[in-house]
Amino acid sequence: MLHVISPIMRVIEIPMLALQRVLGINKLAWVFLFPNLLLFGLFAFLPVILNVVYATTGGDNVLLADRPYVGPRNFGTLMDCSNYLDPNSCREDKFWRAVWNTSWFVTLQVGMMVCFSLLTAVILNGEIRARGFFRSVFFFPVLLSPVVVALIWKWILQREGVLNAFLDWTGIGGFNWLVDAQWAFGWSVFISVWAHMGFYTLILLAGLQAIPRDVYDAATMDRASPWRTFRRITLPLLAPTMLVVLVLALIKGVQTFDEIYAFTGGGPGTATTFIIQYIYEEGFAGAPRLFGLAAAASLLVALVLILLTLVQLWANRKNANG
Amino acid sequence: MAKVISFLTATRGKGRLHWTDWVSYAYLAIGIFLMFGPVIWLVLSSFKTQNELDRFPPRFLPYAQETVELDGFEDPLILFTVSRTSESEVAGETVAQTRRGAGRAEVVRLDDPETRIRLPAVDLQAIESVAFATENYTQLFERFNFLRFLWNSTFITVVATLLMLLVNSMAAFALSKYEFRGRTTVLLLVIGTLMIPQTVVLVPLFLIVTELGMFNSLWGVIIPGAATPTGVFLLRQYMITIPDEILDAARMDKASEWKIFWRIIVPLSAPAIAVLAILAIMWRWNDFLWPLIVLTRTENFTLQLALNSFQGELQTDWASLLAMTVLTLLPIAAVFMFLQKYIATGIASTGGK
């Protein structure tokens, strides 16, 4: 590998040296920054601006010149609802179904995720054997691709799958899990917790290990019960880390798409269609391609994410400062 | 044995197992089952023949019917045991089946392939043994353009990772080792991009990539993600710890800035670069939504896209699907086995996955 790269680097050195002579050492920093900033500009900042343009124009053409200005009409379409709690009363009912599905999903998924990762982290932090092994047991699904996660569980949950075989054997009887709206939703929450909890466990475990031992020793001296120690020492000292985990999980949860899309395709019906899938389908999968609606919905999601990210940055800083 | 017992009765140092230890180990045991079980089931299933996959209830291990090659027959013959209650002359013996139809079968003895014996098919019990069928895997290469998908995924992963390492480490070098006006602004801009995940700018990103002629091209997947705030920060945090004196010494020796970057900073940042490389490989190999939008022609599909589109088309062809799933997770599993420690620290320190 290195003997391929080294000559390339030597070639780059020639123009870089020339630039160094012209600009001087400190201005050369901009040259080092240039590729990264160009990419950020083209693929992050420019899109944010264009997103606003798309959201305020109509039609199904992707080229900006061919898109008529419609003002806030796209937002109007999304928000046209006589009762926001009931998607059927909305003009863009699919959007509101996706919004409510996502809200429920995020609530349940983040709740379960935080509980189980905390429980796992506390147990892994105890005096157990083979901690490294157990840590990787819980962690490895994080590395699996969303499609692989979806297929692993589809294979288990299919009509003639191993779970139904087991339920048949116990006498409860099998069930067509992914055809039932509520079960499909429940399993979506489950596989998403299964796939990601290892990541949060890891962060919480790091947080637990940062709590000084002598605090616990003092508690033991005072004959505090395990539960009391947990509630009065572990939880308060872990709070900053918990906040980071909570916000991170929320940010990822709102953007849930790929594993559920591969798992249920958003169905049955729209039972597991989440907001990113709505954006994808309006903008890219359906005909006509309603880029305006997709962009307007993206802006609303972006708003939520920006708020959450600001909280995250604040939480990170708080966590770092102890 | 003593070791096992001492392992099982390991305590919090007071001699007896506290009830919380029992609960902990029970939880961990369930954890192993829930986390490993599904993947083991997937791998075992991928080695089953279609017959075996259709079987309900399924069996844990893959089985195959035993066959034998006899003189005078072109294809291998399936072996059966004849039940003891059979009224034919071969009751209780092992025979090879030559023909079957309408509830009756024609069999031969293994040592006498000439004499055909006819008997009711219900008397025959197949002889099975644990066998890992590899046809599911081999047929992937015959029936699908599997190598093409593998190549696309590998190309994207390798090129995107290298590009990302170069671009991000250059930026990190500038932000950690130079004093220049506007540095704080640039840092804030980089933090700003944290708030713009790809998922919220899909539409305009699609326009830009199309205008640049990268629609339906692997470069359309590689380039937009090459600059990442996570990468810049991770590398910058590490490069800040490299003493400036080393750079000054190199400058005394008339080394160019590029040479300092390439020959001093990059090698000294190797641990951080390795962590970022692992993260990048993982992100790119598993990437789904953006490739789904940019790559619409089958010959451009990555493994993830192929897997997703085949699960729609081949709903009943689990044999191919399972094998393809295993091959898709294999590279990541290999990376995990060898680089576990780095992955854990990398992910914990960047908060990114």
Short mmCIF file of N, CA and C in Angstrom, two decimals, chain A residues 156-312:
data_model
loop_
_atom_site.label_atom_id
_atom_site.label_comp_id
_atom_site.label_asym_id
_atom_site.label_seq_id
_atom_site.Cartn_x
_atom_site.Cartn_y
_atom_site.Cartn_z
N ILE A 156 -35.80 -15.23 11.32
CA ILE A 156 -36.28 -15.81 12.58
C ILE A 156 -37.79 -15.67 12.70
N LEU A 157 -38.31 -14.52 12.25
CA LEU A 157 -39.72 -14.20 12.48
C LEU A 157 -40.65 -14.65 11.37
N GLN A 158 -40.09 -15.18 10.27
CA GLN A 158 -40.98 -15.52 9.17
C GLN A 158 -41.98 -16.61 9.59
N ARG A 159 -43.04 -16.76 8.78
CA ARG A 159 -44.15 -17.66 9.15
C ARG A 159 -43.66 -19.03 9.60
N GLU A 160 -42.72 -19.60 8.85
CA GLU A 160 -42.22 -20.91 9.22
C GLU A 160 -40.82 -20.79 9.83
N GLY A 161 -40.65 -19.77 10.61
CA GLY A 161 -39.34 -19.51 11.19
C GLY A 161 -39.16 -20.21 12.52
N VAL A 162 -37.99 -19.98 13.11
CA VAL A 162 -37.63 -20.74 14.30
C VAL A 162 -38.44 -20.28 15.52
N LEU A 163 -38.81 -19.00 15.56
CA LEU A 163 -39.59 -18.53 16.71
C LEU A 163 -40.97 -19.19 16.71
N ASN A 164 -41.60 -19.23 15.54
CA ASN A 164 -42.91 -19.87 15.45
C ASN A 164 -42.82 -21.36 15.76
N ALA A 165 -41.71 -22.00 15.34
CA ALA A 165 -41.53 -23.42 15.65
C ALA A 165 -41.49 -23.61 17.15
N PHE A 166 -40.77 -22.72 17.83
CA PHE A 166 -40.68 -22.81 19.28
C PHE A 166 -42.04 -22.59 19.94
N LEU A 167 -42.77 -21.59 19.46
CA LEU A 167 -44.08 -21.30 20.05
C LEU A 167 -45.06 -22.44 19.78
N ASP A 168 -44.95 -23.06 18.61
CA ASP A 168 -45.78 -24.23 18.30
C ASP A 168 -45.50 -25.34 19.31
N TRP A 169 -44.20 -25.51 19.57
CA TRP A 169 -43.77 -26.59 20.46
C TRP A 169 -44.28 -26.37 21.88
N THR A 170 -44.26 -25.09 22.33
CA THR A 170 -44.75 -24.81 23.68
C THR A 170 -46.28 -24.87 23.75
N GLY A 171 -46.93 -24.86 22.57
CA GLY A 171 -48.37 -24.94 22.57
C GLY A 171 -49.05 -23.59 22.42
N ILE A 172 -48.27 -22.51 22.44
CA ILE A 172 -48.86 -21.18 22.28
C ILE A 172 -49.32 -20.99 20.83
N GLY A 173 -48.55 -21.53 19.91
CA GLY A 173 -48.93 -21.43 18.50
C GLY A 173 -48.21 -20.29 17.82
N GLY A 174 -47.93 -20.49 16.54
CA GLY A 174 -47.18 -19.49 15.77
C GLY A 174 -48.03 -18.29 15.40
N PHE A 175 -47.38 -17.32 14.81
CA PHE A 175 -48.08 -16.09 14.49
C PHE A 175 -47.37 -15.44 13.31
N ASN A 176 -48.15 -14.78 12.44
CA ASN A 176 -47.52 -14.12 11.31
C ASN A 176 -47.12 -12.70 11.71
N TRP A 177 -45.96 -12.61 12.38
CA TRP A 177 -45.58 -11.40 13.10
C TRP A 177 -45.62 -10.12 12.26
N LEU A 178 -44.97 -10.15 11.10
CA LEU A 178 -44.77 -8.89 10.38
C LEU A 178 -45.99 -8.49 9.55
N VAL A 179 -47.08 -9.27 9.65
CA VAL A 179 -48.29 -8.90 8.93
C VAL A 179 -49.21 -8.09 9.85
N ASP A 180 -49.00 -8.22 11.15
CA ASP A 180 -49.81 -7.50 12.12
C ASP A 180 -49.15 -6.15 12.44
N ALA A 181 -49.94 -5.07 12.33
CA ALA A 181 -49.36 -3.73 12.47
C ALA A 181 -48.64 -3.55 13.80
N GLN A 182 -49.31 -3.95 14.91
CA GLN A 182 -48.70 -3.68 16.20
C GLN A 182 -47.48 -4.53 16.48
N TRP A 183 -47.55 -5.80 16.07
CA TRP A 183 -46.38 -6.66 16.26
C TRP A 183 -45.21 -6.18 15.41
N ALA A 184 -45.52 -5.77 14.17
CA ALA A 184 -44.44 -5.30 13.29
C ALA A 184 -43.76 -4.09 13.93
N PHE A 185 -44.56 -3.21 14.51
CA PHE A 185 -44.00 -2.03 15.17
C PHE A 185 -43.16 -2.44 16.37
N GLY A 186 -43.72 -3.34 17.18
CA GLY A 186 -43.00 -3.81 18.36
C GLY A 186 -41.67 -4.45 18.00
N TRP A 187 -41.69 -5.31 16.99
CA TRP A 187 -40.44 -5.96 16.59
C TRP A 187 -39.45 -4.95 16.01
N SER A 188 -39.98 -3.90 15.36
CA SER A 188 -39.07 -2.87 14.83
C SER A 188 -38.32 -2.20 15.97
N VAL A 189 -39.05 -1.88 17.04
CA VAL A 189 -38.40 -1.29 18.21
C VAL A 189 -37.36 -2.28 18.74
N PHE A 190 -37.76 -3.54 18.83
CA PHE A 190 -36.87 -4.55 19.40
C PHE A 190 -35.58 -4.69 18.60
N ILE A 191 -35.70 -4.86 17.27
CA ILE A 191 -34.45 -5.10 16.52
C ILE A 191 -33.57 -3.85 16.54
N SER A 192 -34.20 -2.68 16.63
CA SER A 192 -33.37 -1.49 16.65
C SER A 192 -32.63 -1.37 17.98
N VAL A 193 -33.29 -1.77 19.08
CA VAL A 193 -32.59 -1.79 20.37
C VAL A 193 -31.49 -2.85 20.33
N TRP A 194 -31.83 -4.02 19.80
CA TRP A 194 -30.87 -5.13 19.69
C TRP A 194 -29.62 -4.68 18.95
N ALA A 195 -29.83 -3.95 17.86
CA ALA A 195 -28.70 -3.61 17.01
C ALA A 195 -27.82 -2.51 17.61
N HIS A 196 -28.40 -1.60 18.40
CA HIS A 196 -27.62 -0.43 18.80
C HIS A 196 -27.28 -0.33 20.28
N MET A 197 -27.87 -1.20 21.12
CA MET A 197 -27.66 -0.98 22.54
C MET A 197 -26.20 -1.14 22.96
N GLY A 198 -25.44 -1.96 22.24
CA GLY A 198 -24.04 -2.17 22.59
C GLY A 198 -23.24 -0.88 22.56
N PHE A 199 -23.59 -0.03 21.62
CA PHE A 199 -22.90 1.25 21.49
C PHE A 199 -23.09 2.11 22.73
N TYR A 200 -24.35 2.19 23.21
CA TYR A 200 -24.62 3.02 24.37
C TYR A 200 -24.09 2.36 25.64
N THR A 201 -24.13 1.02 25.67
CA THR A 201 -23.55 0.30 26.81
C THR A 201 -22.09 0.68 26.98
N LEU A 202 -21.39 0.75 25.84
CA LEU A 202 -19.97 1.08 25.85
C LEU A 202 -19.73 2.46 26.47
N ILE A 203 -20.54 3.43 26.05
CA ILE A 203 -20.37 4.79 26.58
C ILE A 203 -20.67 4.83 28.07
N LEU A 204 -21.77 4.15 28.47
CA LEU A 204 -22.14 4.15 29.88
C LEU A 204 -21.10 3.42 30.72
N LEU A 205 -20.54 2.35 30.16
CA LEU A 205 -19.52 1.60 30.89
C LEU A 205 -18.31 2.49 31.14
N ALA A 206 -17.93 3.27 30.12
CA ALA A 206 -16.82 4.20 30.30
C ALA A 206 -17.15 5.21 31.40
N GLY A 207 -18.41 5.66 31.43
CA GLY A 207 -18.84 6.60 32.45
C GLY A 207 -18.77 5.98 33.84
N LEU A 208 -19.21 4.73 33.95
CA LEU A 208 -19.19 4.04 35.25
C LEU A 208 -17.77 3.85 35.75
N GLN A 209 -16.87 3.53 34.81
CA GLN A 209 -15.50 3.27 35.24
C GLN A 209 -14.79 4.54 35.68
N ALA A 210 -15.37 5.68 35.28
CA ALA A 210 -14.75 6.94 35.69
C ALA A 210 -15.16 7.35 37.11
N ILE A 211 -16.17 6.66 37.66
CA ILE A 211 -16.57 6.98 39.04
C ILE A 211 -15.52 6.43 40.00
N PRO A 212 -14.98 7.27 40.89
CA PRO A 212 -13.88 6.81 41.75
C PRO A 212 -14.32 5.67 42.67
N ARG A 213 -13.41 4.70 42.84
CA ARG A 213 -13.68 3.51 43.68
C ARG A 213 -13.99 3.88 45.13
N ASP A 214 -13.25 4.87 45.65
CA ASP A 214 -13.37 5.14 47.09
C ASP A 214 -14.77 5.59 47.51
N VAL A 215 -15.52 6.16 46.54
CA VAL A 215 -16.90 6.53 46.87
C VAL A 215 -17.67 5.28 47.24
N TYR A 216 -17.44 4.23 46.46
CA TYR A 216 -18.14 2.96 46.75
C TYR A 216 -17.64 2.34 48.04
N ASP A 217 -16.32 2.44 48.25
CA ASP A 217 -15.76 1.88 49.48
C ASP A 217 -16.39 2.54 50.70
N ALA A 218 -16.58 3.86 50.61
CA ALA A 218 -17.20 4.58 51.72
C ALA A 218 -18.62 4.08 51.94
N ALA A 219 -19.33 3.83 50.84
CA ALA A 219 -20.71 3.35 50.96
C ALA A 219 -20.74 1.97 51.63
N THR A 220 -19.76 1.12 51.26
CA THR A 220 -19.70 -0.21 51.87
C THR A 220 -19.46 -0.10 53.36
N MET A 221 -18.56 0.83 53.75
CA MET A 221 -18.28 1.06 55.17
C MET A 221 -19.56 1.41 55.90
N ASP A 222 -20.39 2.24 55.24
CA ASP A 222 -21.62 2.68 55.88
C ASP A 222 -22.73 1.65 55.74
N ARG A 223 -22.41 0.47 55.22
CA ARG A 223 -23.37 -0.62 55.06
C ARG A 223 -24.58 -0.21 54.23
N ALA A 224 -24.34 0.56 53.17
CA ALA A 224 -25.45 0.94 52.29
C ALA A 224 -25.82 -0.27 51.45
N SER A 225 -27.14 -0.45 51.22
CA SER A 225 -27.58 -1.59 50.42
C SER A 225 -27.21 -1.33 48.96
N PRO A 226 -27.09 -2.42 48.14
CA PRO A 226 -26.72 -2.24 46.73
C PRO A 226 -27.66 -1.26 46.02
N TRP A 227 -28.95 -1.40 46.29
CA TRP A 227 -29.93 -0.55 45.61
C TRP A 227 -29.72 0.91 45.97
N ARG A 228 -29.48 1.15 47.29
CA ARG A 228 -29.26 2.50 47.76
C ARG A 228 -27.97 3.07 47.17
N THR A 229 -26.94 2.24 47.12
CA THR A 229 -25.68 2.68 46.52
C THR A 229 -25.91 3.09 45.06
N PHE A 230 -26.70 2.26 44.37
CA PHE A 230 -26.96 2.55 42.96
C PHE A 230 -27.71 3.87 42.81
N ARG A 231 -28.74 4.04 43.64
CA ARG A 231 -29.59 5.23 43.48
C ARG A 231 -28.91 6.50 43.96
N ARG A 232 -28.14 6.38 45.06
CA ARG A 232 -27.60 7.59 45.66
C ARG A 232 -26.19 7.93 45.17
N ILE A 233 -25.49 6.93 44.61
CA ILE A 233 -24.12 7.22 44.15
C ILE A 233 -24.01 7.07 42.63
N THR A 234 -24.31 5.86 42.15
CA THR A 234 -24.10 5.60 40.73
C THR A 234 -24.91 6.56 39.86
N LEU A 235 -26.22 6.60 40.08
CA LEU A 235 -27.07 7.39 39.19
C LEU A 235 -26.69 8.88 39.16
N PRO A 236 -26.53 9.54 40.30
CA PRO A 236 -26.17 10.97 40.23
C PRO A 236 -24.83 11.20 39.55
N LEU A 237 -23.85 10.32 39.84
CA LEU A 237 -22.53 10.55 39.26
C LEU A 237 -22.51 10.21 37.76
N LEU A 238 -23.46 9.38 37.36
CA LEU A 238 -23.51 8.96 35.95
C LEU A 238 -24.38 9.91 35.13
N ALA A 239 -25.09 10.82 35.81
CA ALA A 239 -26.07 11.65 35.11
C ALA A 239 -25.53 12.35 33.86
N PRO A 240 -24.33 12.96 33.91
CA PRO A 240 -23.86 13.64 32.70
C PRO A 240 -23.72 12.67 31.51
N THR A 241 -23.16 11.47 31.78
CA THR A 241 -23.03 10.48 30.71
C THR A 241 -24.40 10.05 30.20
N MET A 242 -25.33 9.87 31.14
CA MET A 242 -26.69 9.49 30.75
C MET A 242 -27.29 10.51 29.80
N LEU A 243 -27.02 11.78 30.08
CA LEU A 243 -27.56 12.84 29.24
C LEU A 243 -27.00 12.72 27.82
N VAL A 244 -25.68 12.48 27.72
CA VAL A 244 -25.05 12.32 26.41
C VAL A 244 -25.70 11.15 25.67
N VAL A 245 -25.85 10.03 26.38
CA VAL A 245 -26.45 8.84 25.76
C VAL A 245 -27.86 9.13 25.30
N LEU A 246 -28.63 9.80 26.15
CA LEU A 246 -30.02 10.10 25.83
C LEU A 246 -30.12 10.94 24.55
N VAL A 247 -29.31 11.99 24.49
CA VAL A 247 -29.40 12.88 23.34
C VAL A 247 -28.91 12.19 22.07
N LEU A 248 -27.81 11.46 22.19
CA LEU A 248 -27.30 10.73 21.03
C LEU A 248 -28.36 9.76 20.51
N ALA A 249 -28.99 9.04 21.45
CA ALA A 249 -30.01 8.06 21.05
C ALA A 249 -31.19 8.75 20.39
N LEU A 250 -31.55 9.94 20.89
CA LEU A 250 -32.65 10.69 20.28
C LEU A 250 -32.28 11.10 18.85
N ILE A 251 -31.05 11.62 18.68
CA ILE A 251 -30.62 12.08 17.36
C ILE A 251 -30.66 10.92 16.36
N LYS A 252 -30.13 9.77 16.78
CA LYS A 252 -30.13 8.61 15.87
C LYS A 252 -31.55 8.08 15.67
N GLY A 253 -32.34 8.12 16.75
CA GLY A 253 -33.68 7.56 16.68
C GLY A 253 -34.56 8.31 15.69
N VAL A 254 -34.48 9.63 15.70
CA VAL A 254 -35.29 10.43 14.78
C VAL A 254 -34.94 10.08 13.33
N GLN A 255 -33.66 9.73 13.10
CA GLN A 255 -33.23 9.44 11.73
C GLN A 255 -33.36 7.97 11.35
N THR A 256 -34.06 7.20 12.16
CA THR A 256 -34.19 5.77 11.86
C THR A 256 -34.77 5.57 10.46
N PHE A 257 -34.09 4.78 9.66
CA PHE A 257 -34.64 4.47 8.36
C PHE A 257 -34.25 3.08 7.88
N ASP A 258 -32.94 2.88 7.65
CA ASP A 258 -32.53 1.74 6.84
C ASP A 258 -32.93 0.37 7.36
N GLU A 259 -32.68 0.10 8.66
CA GLU A 259 -32.95 -1.27 9.09
C GLU A 259 -34.45 -1.58 9.07
N ILE A 260 -35.26 -0.56 9.40
CA ILE A 260 -36.70 -0.80 9.41
C ILE A 260 -37.23 -0.89 7.97
N TYR A 261 -36.66 -0.08 7.09
CA TYR A 261 -37.06 -0.12 5.68
C TYR A 261 -36.78 -1.51 5.09
N ALA A 262 -35.61 -2.06 5.45
CA ALA A 262 -35.28 -3.40 4.94
C ALA A 262 -36.09 -4.48 5.68
N PHE A 263 -36.50 -4.17 6.89
CA PHE A 263 -37.17 -5.16 7.74
C PHE A 263 -38.65 -5.30 7.36
N THR A 264 -39.36 -4.19 7.32
CA THR A 264 -40.80 -4.23 7.06
C THR A 264 -41.19 -3.49 5.80
N GLY A 265 -40.28 -2.70 5.23
CA GLY A 265 -40.61 -1.86 4.09
C GLY A 265 -41.56 -0.75 4.50
N GLY A 266 -41.70 -0.50 5.79
CA GLY A 266 -42.60 0.56 6.27
C GLY A 266 -43.98 0.02 6.61
N GLY A 267 -44.21 -1.23 6.31
CA GLY A 267 -45.54 -1.79 6.47
C GLY A 267 -45.69 -2.61 7.73
N PRO A 268 -46.77 -3.31 7.91
CA PRO A 268 -47.91 -3.40 6.97
C PRO A 268 -48.65 -2.07 6.88
N GLY A 269 -49.12 -1.72 5.69
CA GLY A 269 -49.70 -0.40 5.48
C GLY A 269 -48.65 0.65 5.71
N THR A 270 -48.88 1.54 6.67
CA THR A 270 -47.86 2.54 7.00
C THR A 270 -47.44 2.39 8.46
N ALA A 271 -47.66 1.19 9.02
CA ALA A 271 -47.45 1.00 10.46
C ALA A 271 -46.04 1.32 10.91
N THR A 272 -45.03 1.07 10.06
CA THR A 272 -43.65 1.33 10.48
C THR A 272 -42.97 2.31 9.51
N THR A 273 -43.76 3.19 8.91
CA THR A 273 -43.16 4.23 8.06
C THR A 273 -42.74 5.39 8.94
N PHE A 274 -41.44 5.69 8.92
CA PHE A 274 -40.94 6.79 9.73
C PHE A 274 -40.62 7.99 8.85
N ILE A 275 -40.23 9.08 9.49
CA ILE A 275 -40.16 10.35 8.80
C ILE A 275 -39.13 10.34 7.66
N ILE A 276 -37.99 9.70 7.88
CA ILE A 276 -36.98 9.69 6.81
C ILE A 276 -37.48 8.87 5.61
N GLN A 277 -38.22 7.80 5.90
CA GLN A 277 -38.78 7.03 4.80
C GLN A 277 -39.80 7.86 4.02
N TYR A 278 -40.57 8.68 4.74
CA TYR A 278 -41.52 9.57 4.07
C TYR A 278 -40.77 10.49 3.11
N ILE A 279 -39.67 11.08 3.61
CA ILE A 279 -38.88 11.99 2.77
C ILE A 279 -38.34 11.23 1.55
N TYR A 280 -37.81 10.06 1.81
CA TYR A 280 -37.26 9.26 0.71
C TYR A 280 -38.32 8.93 -0.32
N GLU A 281 -39.48 8.54 0.13
CA GLU A 281 -40.52 8.12 -0.82
C GLU A 281 -41.11 9.30 -1.58
N GLU A 282 -41.34 10.43 -0.89
CA GLU A 282 -41.86 11.60 -1.61
C GLU A 282 -40.86 12.07 -2.65
N GLY A 283 -39.60 12.10 -2.28
CA GLY A 283 -38.60 12.71 -3.15
C GLY A 283 -38.01 11.77 -4.18
N PHE A 284 -37.88 10.49 -3.84
CA PHE A 284 -37.09 9.64 -4.71
C PHE A 284 -37.77 8.36 -5.18
N ALA A 285 -38.72 7.86 -4.44
CA ALA A 285 -39.25 6.54 -4.81
C ALA A 285 -40.57 6.66 -5.56
N GLY A 286 -41.35 7.71 -5.28
CA GLY A 286 -42.67 7.79 -5.89
C GLY A 286 -42.65 8.54 -7.21
N ALA A 287 -43.77 8.55 -7.89
CA ALA A 287 -43.94 9.38 -9.07
C ALA A 287 -45.29 10.06 -8.94
N PRO A 288 -45.41 11.39 -9.08
CA PRO A 288 -44.31 12.32 -9.36
C PRO A 288 -43.41 12.48 -8.14
N ARG A 289 -42.18 12.91 -8.42
CA ARG A 289 -41.24 13.09 -7.32
C ARG A 289 -41.46 14.47 -6.72
N LEU A 290 -42.02 14.50 -5.53
CA LEU A 290 -42.36 15.77 -4.90
C LEU A 290 -41.18 16.27 -4.07
N PHE A 291 -40.19 16.83 -4.78
CA PHE A 291 -38.99 17.30 -4.09
C PHE A 291 -39.30 18.40 -3.09
N GLY A 292 -40.29 19.23 -3.43
CA GLY A 292 -40.63 20.35 -2.55
C GLY A 292 -41.12 19.88 -1.19
N LEU A 293 -42.05 18.92 -1.23
CA LEU A 293 -42.58 18.38 0.03
C LEU A 293 -41.47 17.70 0.82
N ALA A 294 -40.65 16.92 0.11
CA ALA A 294 -39.56 16.20 0.78
C ALA A 294 -38.63 17.19 1.45
N ALA A 295 -38.30 18.28 0.74
CA ALA A 295 -37.37 19.27 1.30
C ALA A 295 -38.01 19.98 2.49
N ALA A 296 -39.31 20.29 2.38
CA ALA A 296 -39.98 20.96 3.50
C ALA A 296 -39.97 20.06 4.73
N ALA A 297 -40.26 18.77 4.53
CA ALA A 297 -40.22 17.84 5.66
C ALA A 297 -38.81 17.73 6.22
N SER A 298 -37.79 17.73 5.31
CA SER A 298 -36.40 17.66 5.76
C SER A 298 -36.06 18.84 6.67
N LEU A 299 -36.55 20.03 6.27
CA LEU A 299 -36.25 21.21 7.08
C LEU A 299 -36.83 21.07 8.48
N LEU A 300 -38.03 20.52 8.57
CA LEU A 300 -38.64 20.33 9.88
C LEU A 300 -37.81 19.36 10.71
N VAL A 301 -37.37 18.26 10.08
CA VAL A 301 -36.52 17.30 10.80
C VAL A 301 -35.21 17.97 11.21
N ALA A 302 -34.65 18.75 10.29
CA ALA A 302 -33.38 19.42 10.56
C ALA A 302 -33.51 20.31 11.80
N LEU A 303 -34.64 20.99 11.90
CA LEU A 303 -34.88 21.87 13.04
C LEU A 303 -34.78 21.09 14.35
N VAL A 304 -35.47 19.95 14.39
CA VAL A 304 -35.43 19.09 15.58
C VAL A 304 -34.00 18.65 15.86
N LEU A 305 -33.30 18.23 14.80
CA LEU A 305 -31.94 17.70 14.99
C LEU A 305 -30.97 18.79 15.44
N ILE A 306 -31.14 20.00 14.92
CA ILE A 306 -30.25 21.09 15.33
C ILE A 306 -30.41 21.35 16.82
N LEU A 307 -31.67 21.39 17.26
CA LEU A 307 -31.92 21.59 18.69
C LEU A 307 -31.24 20.49 19.50
N LEU A 308 -31.45 19.24 19.08
CA LEU A 308 -30.87 18.12 19.82
C LEU A 308 -29.35 18.18 19.80
N THR A 309 -28.77 18.57 18.66
CA THR A 309 -27.31 18.62 18.57
C THR A 309 -26.75 19.69 19.50
N LEU A 310 -27.45 20.83 19.58
CA LEU A 310 -26.99 21.87 20.50
C LEU A 310 -26.99 21.34 21.93
N VAL A 311 -28.06 20.62 22.29
CA VAL A 311 -28.10 20.01 23.62
C VAL A 311 -26.94 19.04 23.78
N GLN A 312 -26.66 18.27 22.71
CA GLN A 312 -25.58 17.28 22.77
C GLN A 312 -24.24 17.96 23.04
#
